[in-house]
Coordinates of C-alpha atoms and ligand atoms in Angstrom, one line a residue:
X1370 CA -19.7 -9.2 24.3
X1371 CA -20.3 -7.9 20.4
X1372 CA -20.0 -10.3 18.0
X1373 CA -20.7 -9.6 14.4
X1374 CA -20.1 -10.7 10.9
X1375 CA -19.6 -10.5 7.2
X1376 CA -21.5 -12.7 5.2
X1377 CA -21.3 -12.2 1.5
X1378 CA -21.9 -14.1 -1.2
X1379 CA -19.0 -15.3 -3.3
X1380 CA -20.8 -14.7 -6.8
X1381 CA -18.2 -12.2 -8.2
X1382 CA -15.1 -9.6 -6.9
X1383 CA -15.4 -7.2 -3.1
X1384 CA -16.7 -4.7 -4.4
X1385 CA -16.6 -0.9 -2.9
X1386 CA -20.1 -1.7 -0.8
X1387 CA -19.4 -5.2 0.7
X1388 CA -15.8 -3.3 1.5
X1389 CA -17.6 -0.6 3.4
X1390 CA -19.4 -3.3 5.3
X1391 CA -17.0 -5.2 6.5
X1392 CA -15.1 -2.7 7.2
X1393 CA -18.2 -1.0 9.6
X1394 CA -18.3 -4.6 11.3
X1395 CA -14.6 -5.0 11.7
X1396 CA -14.3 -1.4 13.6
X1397 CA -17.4 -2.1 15.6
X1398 CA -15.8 -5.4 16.5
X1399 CA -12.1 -4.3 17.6
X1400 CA -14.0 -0.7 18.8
X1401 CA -15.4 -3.2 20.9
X1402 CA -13.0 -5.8 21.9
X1403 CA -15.4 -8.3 20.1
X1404 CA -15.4 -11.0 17.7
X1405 CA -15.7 -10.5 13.6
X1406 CA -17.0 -13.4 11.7
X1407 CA -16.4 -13.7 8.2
X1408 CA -19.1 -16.1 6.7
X1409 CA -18.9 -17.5 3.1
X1410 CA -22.2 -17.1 2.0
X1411 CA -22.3 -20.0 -0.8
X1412 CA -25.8 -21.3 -0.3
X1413 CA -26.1 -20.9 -3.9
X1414 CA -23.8 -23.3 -5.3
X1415 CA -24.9 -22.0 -9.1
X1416 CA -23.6 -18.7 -9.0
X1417 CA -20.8 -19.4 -6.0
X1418 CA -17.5 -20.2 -7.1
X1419 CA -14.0 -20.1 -5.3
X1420 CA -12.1 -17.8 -7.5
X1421 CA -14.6 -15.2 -5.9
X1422 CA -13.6 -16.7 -2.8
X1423 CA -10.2 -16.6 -2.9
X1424 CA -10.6 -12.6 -4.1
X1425 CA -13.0 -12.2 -1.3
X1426 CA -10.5 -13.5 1.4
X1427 CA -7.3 -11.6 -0.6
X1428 CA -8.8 -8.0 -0.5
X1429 CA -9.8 -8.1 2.9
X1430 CA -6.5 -9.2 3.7
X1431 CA -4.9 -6.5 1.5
X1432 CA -7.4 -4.6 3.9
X1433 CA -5.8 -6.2 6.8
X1434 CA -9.3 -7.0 7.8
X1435 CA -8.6 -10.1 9.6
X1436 CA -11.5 -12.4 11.1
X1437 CA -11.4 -14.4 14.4
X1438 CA -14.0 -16.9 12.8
X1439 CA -14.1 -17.9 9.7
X1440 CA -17.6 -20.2 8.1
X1441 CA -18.3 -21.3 4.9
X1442 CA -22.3 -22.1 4.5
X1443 CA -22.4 -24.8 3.0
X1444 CA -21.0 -26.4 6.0
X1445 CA -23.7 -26.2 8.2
X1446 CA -26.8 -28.1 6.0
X1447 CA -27.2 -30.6 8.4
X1448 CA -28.1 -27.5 11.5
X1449 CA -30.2 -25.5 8.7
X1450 CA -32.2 -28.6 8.2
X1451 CA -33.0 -29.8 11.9
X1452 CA -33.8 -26.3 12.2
X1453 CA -36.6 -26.5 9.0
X1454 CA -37.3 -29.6 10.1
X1455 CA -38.3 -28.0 13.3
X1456 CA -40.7 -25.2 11.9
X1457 CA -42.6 -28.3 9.9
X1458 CA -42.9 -29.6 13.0
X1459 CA -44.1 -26.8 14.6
X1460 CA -46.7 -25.7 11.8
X1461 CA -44.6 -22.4 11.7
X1462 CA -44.1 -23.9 8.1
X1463 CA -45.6 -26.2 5.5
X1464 CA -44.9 -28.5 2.3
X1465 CA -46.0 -27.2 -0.4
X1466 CA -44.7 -28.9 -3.9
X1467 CA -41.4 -30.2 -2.4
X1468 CA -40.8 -26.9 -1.3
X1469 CA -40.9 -25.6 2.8
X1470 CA -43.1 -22.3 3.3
X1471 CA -42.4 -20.3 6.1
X1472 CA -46.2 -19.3 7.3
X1473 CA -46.6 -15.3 7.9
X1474 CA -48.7 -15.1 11.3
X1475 CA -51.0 -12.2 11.7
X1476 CA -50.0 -8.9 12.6
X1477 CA -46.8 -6.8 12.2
X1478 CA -43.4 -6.5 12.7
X1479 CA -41.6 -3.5 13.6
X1480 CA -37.8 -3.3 13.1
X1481 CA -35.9 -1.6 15.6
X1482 CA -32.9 -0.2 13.5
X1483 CA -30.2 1.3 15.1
X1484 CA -29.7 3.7 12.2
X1485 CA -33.1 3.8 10.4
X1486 CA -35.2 4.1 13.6
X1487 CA -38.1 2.0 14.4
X1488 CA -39.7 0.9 11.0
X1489 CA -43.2 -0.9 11.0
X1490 CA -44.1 -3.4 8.3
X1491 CA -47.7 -5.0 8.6
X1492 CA -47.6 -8.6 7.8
X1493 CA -50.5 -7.6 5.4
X1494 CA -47.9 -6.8 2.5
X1495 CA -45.9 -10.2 3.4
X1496 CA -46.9 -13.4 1.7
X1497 CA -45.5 -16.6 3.0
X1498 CA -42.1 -17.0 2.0
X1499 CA -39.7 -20.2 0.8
X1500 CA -37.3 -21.8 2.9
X1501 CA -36.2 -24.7 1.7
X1502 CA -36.4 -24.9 -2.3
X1503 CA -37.8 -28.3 -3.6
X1504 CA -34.3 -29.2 -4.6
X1505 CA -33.4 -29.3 -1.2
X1506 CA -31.1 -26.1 -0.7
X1507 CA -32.2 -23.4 1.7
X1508 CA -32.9 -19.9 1.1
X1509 CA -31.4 -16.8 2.1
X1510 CA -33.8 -15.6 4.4
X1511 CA -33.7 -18.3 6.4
X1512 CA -30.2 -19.9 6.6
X1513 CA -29.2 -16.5 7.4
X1514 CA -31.1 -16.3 10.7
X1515 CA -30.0 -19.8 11.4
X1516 CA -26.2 -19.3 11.0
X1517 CA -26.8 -15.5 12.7
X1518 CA -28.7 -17.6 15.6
X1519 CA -26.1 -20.6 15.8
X1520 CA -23.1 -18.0 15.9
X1521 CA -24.4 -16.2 18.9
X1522 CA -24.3 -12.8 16.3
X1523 CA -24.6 -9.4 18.9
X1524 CA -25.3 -7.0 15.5
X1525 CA -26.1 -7.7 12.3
X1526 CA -25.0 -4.7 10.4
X1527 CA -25.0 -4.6 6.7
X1528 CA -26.4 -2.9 3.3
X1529 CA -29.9 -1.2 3.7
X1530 CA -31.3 -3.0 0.9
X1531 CA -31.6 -5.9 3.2
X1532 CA -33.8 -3.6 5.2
X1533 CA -36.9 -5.2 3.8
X1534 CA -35.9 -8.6 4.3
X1535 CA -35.4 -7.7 8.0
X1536 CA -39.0 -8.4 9.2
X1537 CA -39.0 -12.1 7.5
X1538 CA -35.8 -12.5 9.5
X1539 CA -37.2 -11.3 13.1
X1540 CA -40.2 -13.7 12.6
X1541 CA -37.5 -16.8 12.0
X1542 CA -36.0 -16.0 14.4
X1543 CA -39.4 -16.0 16.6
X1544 CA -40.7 -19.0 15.6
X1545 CA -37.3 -20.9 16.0
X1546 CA -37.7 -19.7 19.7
X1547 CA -33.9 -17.5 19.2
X1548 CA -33.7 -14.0 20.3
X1549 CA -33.0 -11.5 16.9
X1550 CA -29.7 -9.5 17.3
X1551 CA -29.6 -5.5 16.8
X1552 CA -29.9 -4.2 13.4
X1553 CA -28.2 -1.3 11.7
X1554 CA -28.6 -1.3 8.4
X1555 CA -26.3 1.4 6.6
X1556 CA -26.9 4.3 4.1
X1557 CA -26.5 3.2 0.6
X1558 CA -23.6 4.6 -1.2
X1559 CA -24.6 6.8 -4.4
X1560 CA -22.0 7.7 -7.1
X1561 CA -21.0 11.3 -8.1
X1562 CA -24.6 11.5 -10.1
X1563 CA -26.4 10.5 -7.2
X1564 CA -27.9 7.3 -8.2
X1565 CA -26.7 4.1 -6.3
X1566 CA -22.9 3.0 -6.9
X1567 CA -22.5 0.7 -9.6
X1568 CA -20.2 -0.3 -12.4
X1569 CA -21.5 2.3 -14.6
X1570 CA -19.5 4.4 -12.1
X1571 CA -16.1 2.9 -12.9
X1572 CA -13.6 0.6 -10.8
X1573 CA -16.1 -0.8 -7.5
X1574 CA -13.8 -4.2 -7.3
X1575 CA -11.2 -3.4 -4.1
X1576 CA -8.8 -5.5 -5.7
X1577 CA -8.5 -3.3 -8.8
X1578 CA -7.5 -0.5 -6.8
X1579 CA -4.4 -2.4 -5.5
X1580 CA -3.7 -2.5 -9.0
X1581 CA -4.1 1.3 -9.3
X1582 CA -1.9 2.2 -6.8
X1583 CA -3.7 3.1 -3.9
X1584 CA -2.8 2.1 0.0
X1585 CA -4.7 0.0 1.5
X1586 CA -4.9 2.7 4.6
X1587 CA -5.6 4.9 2.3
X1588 CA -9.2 2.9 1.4
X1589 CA -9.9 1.8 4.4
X1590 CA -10.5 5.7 5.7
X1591 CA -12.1 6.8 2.5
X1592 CA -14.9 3.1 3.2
X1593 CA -14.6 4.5 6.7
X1594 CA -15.9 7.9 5.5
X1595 CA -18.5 6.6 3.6
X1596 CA -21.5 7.0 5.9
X1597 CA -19.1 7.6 9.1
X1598 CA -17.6 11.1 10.5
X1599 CA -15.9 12.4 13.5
X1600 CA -16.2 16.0 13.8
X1601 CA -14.6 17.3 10.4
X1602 CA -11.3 14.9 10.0
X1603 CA -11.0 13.6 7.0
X1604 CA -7.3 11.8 7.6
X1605 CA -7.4 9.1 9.7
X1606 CA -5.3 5.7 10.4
X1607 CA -6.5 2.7 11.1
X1608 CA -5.8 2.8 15.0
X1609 CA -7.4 6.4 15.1
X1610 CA -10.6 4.6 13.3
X1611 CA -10.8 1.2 15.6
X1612 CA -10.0 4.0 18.8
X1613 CA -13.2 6.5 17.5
X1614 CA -15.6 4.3 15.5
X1615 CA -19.3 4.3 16.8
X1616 CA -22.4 3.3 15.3
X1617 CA -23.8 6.8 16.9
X1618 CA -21.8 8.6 14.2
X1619 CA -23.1 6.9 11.2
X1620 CA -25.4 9.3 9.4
X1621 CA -28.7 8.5 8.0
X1622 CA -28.5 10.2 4.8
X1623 CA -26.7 8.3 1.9
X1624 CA -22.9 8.3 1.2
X1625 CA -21.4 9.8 -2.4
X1626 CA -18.8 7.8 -4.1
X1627 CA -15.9 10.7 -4.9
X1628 CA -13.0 9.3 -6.7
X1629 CA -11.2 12.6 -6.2
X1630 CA -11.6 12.6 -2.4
X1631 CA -10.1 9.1 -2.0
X1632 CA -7.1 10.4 -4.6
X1633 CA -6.8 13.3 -2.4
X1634 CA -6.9 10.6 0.6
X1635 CA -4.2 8.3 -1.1
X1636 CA -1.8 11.1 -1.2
X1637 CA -1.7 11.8 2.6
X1638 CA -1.5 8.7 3.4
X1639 CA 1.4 8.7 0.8
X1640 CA 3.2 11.0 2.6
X1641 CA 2.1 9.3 6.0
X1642 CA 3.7 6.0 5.1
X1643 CA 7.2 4.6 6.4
X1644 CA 9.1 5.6 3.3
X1645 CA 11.1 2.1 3.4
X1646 CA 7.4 0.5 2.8
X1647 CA 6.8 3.2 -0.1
X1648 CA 9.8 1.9 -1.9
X1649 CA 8.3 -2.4 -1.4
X1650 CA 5.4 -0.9 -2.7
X1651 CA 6.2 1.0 -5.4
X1652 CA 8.3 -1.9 -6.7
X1653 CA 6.1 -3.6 -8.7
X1654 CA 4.9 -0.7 -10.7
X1655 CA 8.3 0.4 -11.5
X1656 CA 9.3 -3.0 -12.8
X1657 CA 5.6 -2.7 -14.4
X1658 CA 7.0 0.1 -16.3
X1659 CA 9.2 -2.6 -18.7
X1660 CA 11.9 0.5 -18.4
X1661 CA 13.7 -0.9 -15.4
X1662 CA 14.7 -4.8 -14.7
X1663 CA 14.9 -6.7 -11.7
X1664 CA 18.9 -6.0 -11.6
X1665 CA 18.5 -2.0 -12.0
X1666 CA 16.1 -2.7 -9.2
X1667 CA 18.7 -4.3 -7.2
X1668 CA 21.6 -2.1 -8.2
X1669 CA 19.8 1.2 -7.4
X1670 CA 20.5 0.1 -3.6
X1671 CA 17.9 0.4 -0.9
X1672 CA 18.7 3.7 0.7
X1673 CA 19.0 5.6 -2.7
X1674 CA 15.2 4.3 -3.3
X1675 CA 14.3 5.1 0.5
X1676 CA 15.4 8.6 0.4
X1677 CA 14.2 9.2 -3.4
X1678 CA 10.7 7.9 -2.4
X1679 CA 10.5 10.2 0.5
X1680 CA 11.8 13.0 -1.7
X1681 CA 9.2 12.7 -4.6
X1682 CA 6.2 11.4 -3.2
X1683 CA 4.6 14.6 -2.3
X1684 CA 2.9 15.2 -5.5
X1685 CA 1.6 11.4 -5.9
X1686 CA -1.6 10.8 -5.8
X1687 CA -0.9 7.0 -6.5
X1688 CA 1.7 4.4 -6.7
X1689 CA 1.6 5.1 -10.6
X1690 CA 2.4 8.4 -10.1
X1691 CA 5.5 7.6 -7.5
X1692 CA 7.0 4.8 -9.9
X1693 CA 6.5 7.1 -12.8
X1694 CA 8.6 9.8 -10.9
X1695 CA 11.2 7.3 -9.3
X1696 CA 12.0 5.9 -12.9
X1697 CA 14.3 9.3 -12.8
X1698 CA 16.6 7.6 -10.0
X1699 CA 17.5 4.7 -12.8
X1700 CA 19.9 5.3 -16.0
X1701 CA 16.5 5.1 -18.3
X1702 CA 16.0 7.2 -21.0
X1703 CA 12.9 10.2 -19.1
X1704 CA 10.1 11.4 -20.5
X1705 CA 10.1 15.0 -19.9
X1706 CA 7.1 17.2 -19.2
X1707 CA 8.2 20.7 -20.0
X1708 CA 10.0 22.0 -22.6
X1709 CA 13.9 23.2 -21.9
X1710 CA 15.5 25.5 -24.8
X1711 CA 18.7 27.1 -24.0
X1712 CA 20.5 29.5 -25.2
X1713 CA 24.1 29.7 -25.6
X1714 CA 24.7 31.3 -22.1
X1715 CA 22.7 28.8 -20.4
X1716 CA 24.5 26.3 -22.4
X1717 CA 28.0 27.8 -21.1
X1718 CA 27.1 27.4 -17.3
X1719 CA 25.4 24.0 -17.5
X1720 CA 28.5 22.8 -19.4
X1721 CA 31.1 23.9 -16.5
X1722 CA 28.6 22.7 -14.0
X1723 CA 28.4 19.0 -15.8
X1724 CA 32.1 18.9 -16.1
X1725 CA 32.5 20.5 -12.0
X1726 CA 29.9 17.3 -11.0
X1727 CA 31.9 15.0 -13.2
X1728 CA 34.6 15.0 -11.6
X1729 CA 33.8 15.8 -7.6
X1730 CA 34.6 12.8 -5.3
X1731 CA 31.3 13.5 -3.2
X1732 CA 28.2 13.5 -4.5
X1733 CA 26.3 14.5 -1.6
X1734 CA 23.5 17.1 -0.9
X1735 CA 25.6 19.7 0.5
X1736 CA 28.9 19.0 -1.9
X1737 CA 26.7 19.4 -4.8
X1738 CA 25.0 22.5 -3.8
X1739 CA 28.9 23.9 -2.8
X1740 CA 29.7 22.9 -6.1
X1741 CA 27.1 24.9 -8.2
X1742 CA 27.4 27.9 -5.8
X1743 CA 30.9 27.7 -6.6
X1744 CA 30.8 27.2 -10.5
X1745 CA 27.9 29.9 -10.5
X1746 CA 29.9 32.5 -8.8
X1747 CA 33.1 31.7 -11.5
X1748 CA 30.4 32.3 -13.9
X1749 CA 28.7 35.2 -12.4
X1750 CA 25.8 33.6 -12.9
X1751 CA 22.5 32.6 -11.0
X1752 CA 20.9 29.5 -9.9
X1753 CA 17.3 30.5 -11.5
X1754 CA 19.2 31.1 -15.1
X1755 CA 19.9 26.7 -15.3
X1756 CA 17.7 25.9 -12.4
X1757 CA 14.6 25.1 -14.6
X1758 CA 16.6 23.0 -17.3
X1759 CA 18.7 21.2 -14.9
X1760 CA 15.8 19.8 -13.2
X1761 CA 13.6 19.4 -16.2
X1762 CA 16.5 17.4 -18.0
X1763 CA 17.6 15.0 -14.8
X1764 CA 14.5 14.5 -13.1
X1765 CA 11.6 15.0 -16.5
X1766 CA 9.4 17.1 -14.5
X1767 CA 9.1 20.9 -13.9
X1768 CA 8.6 20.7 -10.6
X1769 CA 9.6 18.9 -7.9
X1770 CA 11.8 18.6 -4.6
X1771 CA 14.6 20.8 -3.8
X1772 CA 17.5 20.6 -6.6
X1773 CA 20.1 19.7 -4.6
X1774 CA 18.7 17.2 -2.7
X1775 CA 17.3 15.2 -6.0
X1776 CA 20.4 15.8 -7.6
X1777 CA 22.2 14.4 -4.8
X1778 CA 19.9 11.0 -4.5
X1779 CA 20.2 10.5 -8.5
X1780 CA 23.5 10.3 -8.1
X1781 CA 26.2 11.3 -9.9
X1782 CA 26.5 9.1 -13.3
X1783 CA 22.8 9.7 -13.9
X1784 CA 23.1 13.5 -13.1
X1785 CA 26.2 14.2 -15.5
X1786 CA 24.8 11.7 -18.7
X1787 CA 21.5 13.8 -18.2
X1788 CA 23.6 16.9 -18.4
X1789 CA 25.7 16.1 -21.8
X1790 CA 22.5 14.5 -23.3
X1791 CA 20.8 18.0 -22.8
X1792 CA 24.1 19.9 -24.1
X1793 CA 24.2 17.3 -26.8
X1794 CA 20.7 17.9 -27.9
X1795 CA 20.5 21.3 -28.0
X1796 CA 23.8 22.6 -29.3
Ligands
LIG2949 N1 -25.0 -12.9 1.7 C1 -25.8 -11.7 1.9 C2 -25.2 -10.6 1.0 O1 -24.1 -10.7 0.5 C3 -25.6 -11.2 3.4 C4 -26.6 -10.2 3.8 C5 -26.5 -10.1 5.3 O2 -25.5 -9.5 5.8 O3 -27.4 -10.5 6.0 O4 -25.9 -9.7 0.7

């Protein structure tokens, strides 16, 4: 039965690699039908503090990353000492100072990593190591084996950089008489420049891109993707992930950080998403905006919001972009992204066509489109001589879904005040 785990340390925000990792052990785990362990690292009280906690927990849970087990380190001194106490006892290690050594025996180690291959290091190039600082807290290295041991761990699978720590590990794990789990230690993730992620790179804390908008779906297949393939799919959901995820398809070579690809991502898994979730979702950045209050909120009335999110998400990358958009359905004053001049012809039409919708009972998608067929034809004019300003002046943008059908979900008080402000402005 698999059982693996997430251990990090709680010395600052998830950040974009620790996300990939978990995420890696959590697909393995339901993949599997095992158990995921989320450990709280916090050996080292100086740098540990729960406000990195808490974020820890809260953007795996925006993840929905959940954990059958959950430990905290610092709760299991008493087994990390017996077991130090047992390698003194043994000779595997000595006092030295107040502090307990860990002696290197003879020889080599050779790591059998499930993604690196076998990789030989000759105990040579390994001095004996601390366990168990004169202060009395233990080290990495070892508490790490101990917990890994104790917890019945199946795979460790984490960051290559702990590659070389892997050997020290194994022999723990020999002299404490426990049998070492599998390794796989995963390709490091570069950014766009091809040196290894960091904050030089921008946003790596998962948390912040809640903030920016992004779906949690939506990041957990771009993490996914980083190091992971399946033929050449890019989109997948999270059941499609836990139903194809192997540690046979992780590559070897390292993963590149590309912000576009995961915008790119965000925006089918926009148009993926149950539109009645878009609309909880995009709430708080529309009230973000300071344009529209709680009571607009309210007033706007769920369906209108349902049907305009569906409508206008298909050129979102982000949340951002949707609220921005969906300010359109509220009576707020639009920013407008291309210019509208008309002349006095154009002026004519839009006029009749403002004081037809003013005055028609229905205002839905097909009655309005009657309506402007109808008005056109009085006119002898066309939809493409008004089309462009009508939809620049109700909705603000250029582009966007079909007229009537936006029109229709804006409603009509919106629609016609839009209409006379652009007659009023440019007569
Ligand atoms: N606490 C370690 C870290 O955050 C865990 C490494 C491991 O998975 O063994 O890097």
């Amino acid at each position: 039965m698999v059982k693996v785990r997430f251990a990090p340390s709680p010395t600052g925000y998830l950040h974009v690699g620790g996300a990939r990792t978990a995420l890696f052990n959590w697909l393995y785990a339901r993949n599997q039908g095992g158990t995921f362990v989320l450990r709280i690292e916090d050996t080292d009280q100086e740098r540990s503090t729960q406000e990195s906690i808490d974020q820890i927990v809260e953007a795996m849970t925006w993840l929905g990353l959940d954990w059958d087990e959950y430990y905290r380190q610092t709760d299991r001194t008493d087994a990390h000492l017996e077991a130090a106490q047992s390698l003194l006892d043994s000779g595997s290690a000595y006092e030295q100072d107040g502090a307990w050594w860990f002696r290197v025996p003879p020889g080599e180690t050779v790591v059998h990593d499930l993604l690196a291959g076998d990789v030989t290091f000759n105990h040579d190039q390994i001095k004996d190591f601390v366990i168990r600082r004169s202060d009395g807290t233990f080290v990495y290295n070892f508490v790490v084996v101990v917990d890994d041991a104790d917890m019945e761990i199946t795979h460790v699978i984490r960051g290559d950089d702990h590659l070389t720590n892997t050997p020290k590990q194994i022999m723990l794990y020999r002299a404490l008489g426990r049998k070492p789990p599998k390794f796989a230690h995963l390709p490091m993730i570069l950014g766009p420049d091809r040196t290894r992620l960091s904050k030089r790179h921008g946003v790596t804390s998962v948390l912040e891109y809640r903030r920016r908008g992004f779906l949690p779906e939506a990041m957990v297949n771009f993490f996914a993707r980083l190091g992971w393939s399946h033929g050449d799919q890019e989109v997948f959901t999270r059941d499609e992930l836990v139903k194809l995820f192997s540690l046979k398809r992780i590559g070897s070579s390292a993963a590149i950080f590309d912000e576009e690809k995961l915008r790119w991502l965000n925006q089918q898994h926009m148009k993926l998403a149950d539109p009645s979730r878009l609309v909880d979702l995009v709430h708080p950045f529309i009230i973000e905006t300071g344009k529209v209050t709680e009571e607009m909120w309210s007033a706007a009335g769920d369906e209108r919001l349902t049907i305009g999110a569906e409508l206008l998400r298909h050129r979102c990358h982000t949340l951002v972009d949707l609220a921005d958009m969906m300010l359109a359905l509220f009576p707020v004053e639009i920013e407008m992204d291309a210019e509208i001049s008309l002349d006095d012809r154009q002026a004519e039409i839009i006029a009749s066509i403002s004081d037809a919708l003013s005055q028609t009972p229905s205002f839905s998608r097909d009655d309005v489109e009657r309506l402007l067929h109808d008005v056109l034809a009085a006119q002898g004019a066309k939809l493409k001589d008004v089309a462009h300003a009508i939809r620049v002046s109700v909705t603000g943008r250029a582009v966007g879904p079909g007229l009537f059908d936006i029109l229709s979900v804006i409603g009509k008080r919106i629609v016609v005040a839009r209409l006379r402000k652009l007659l009023g402005g440019t007569r």
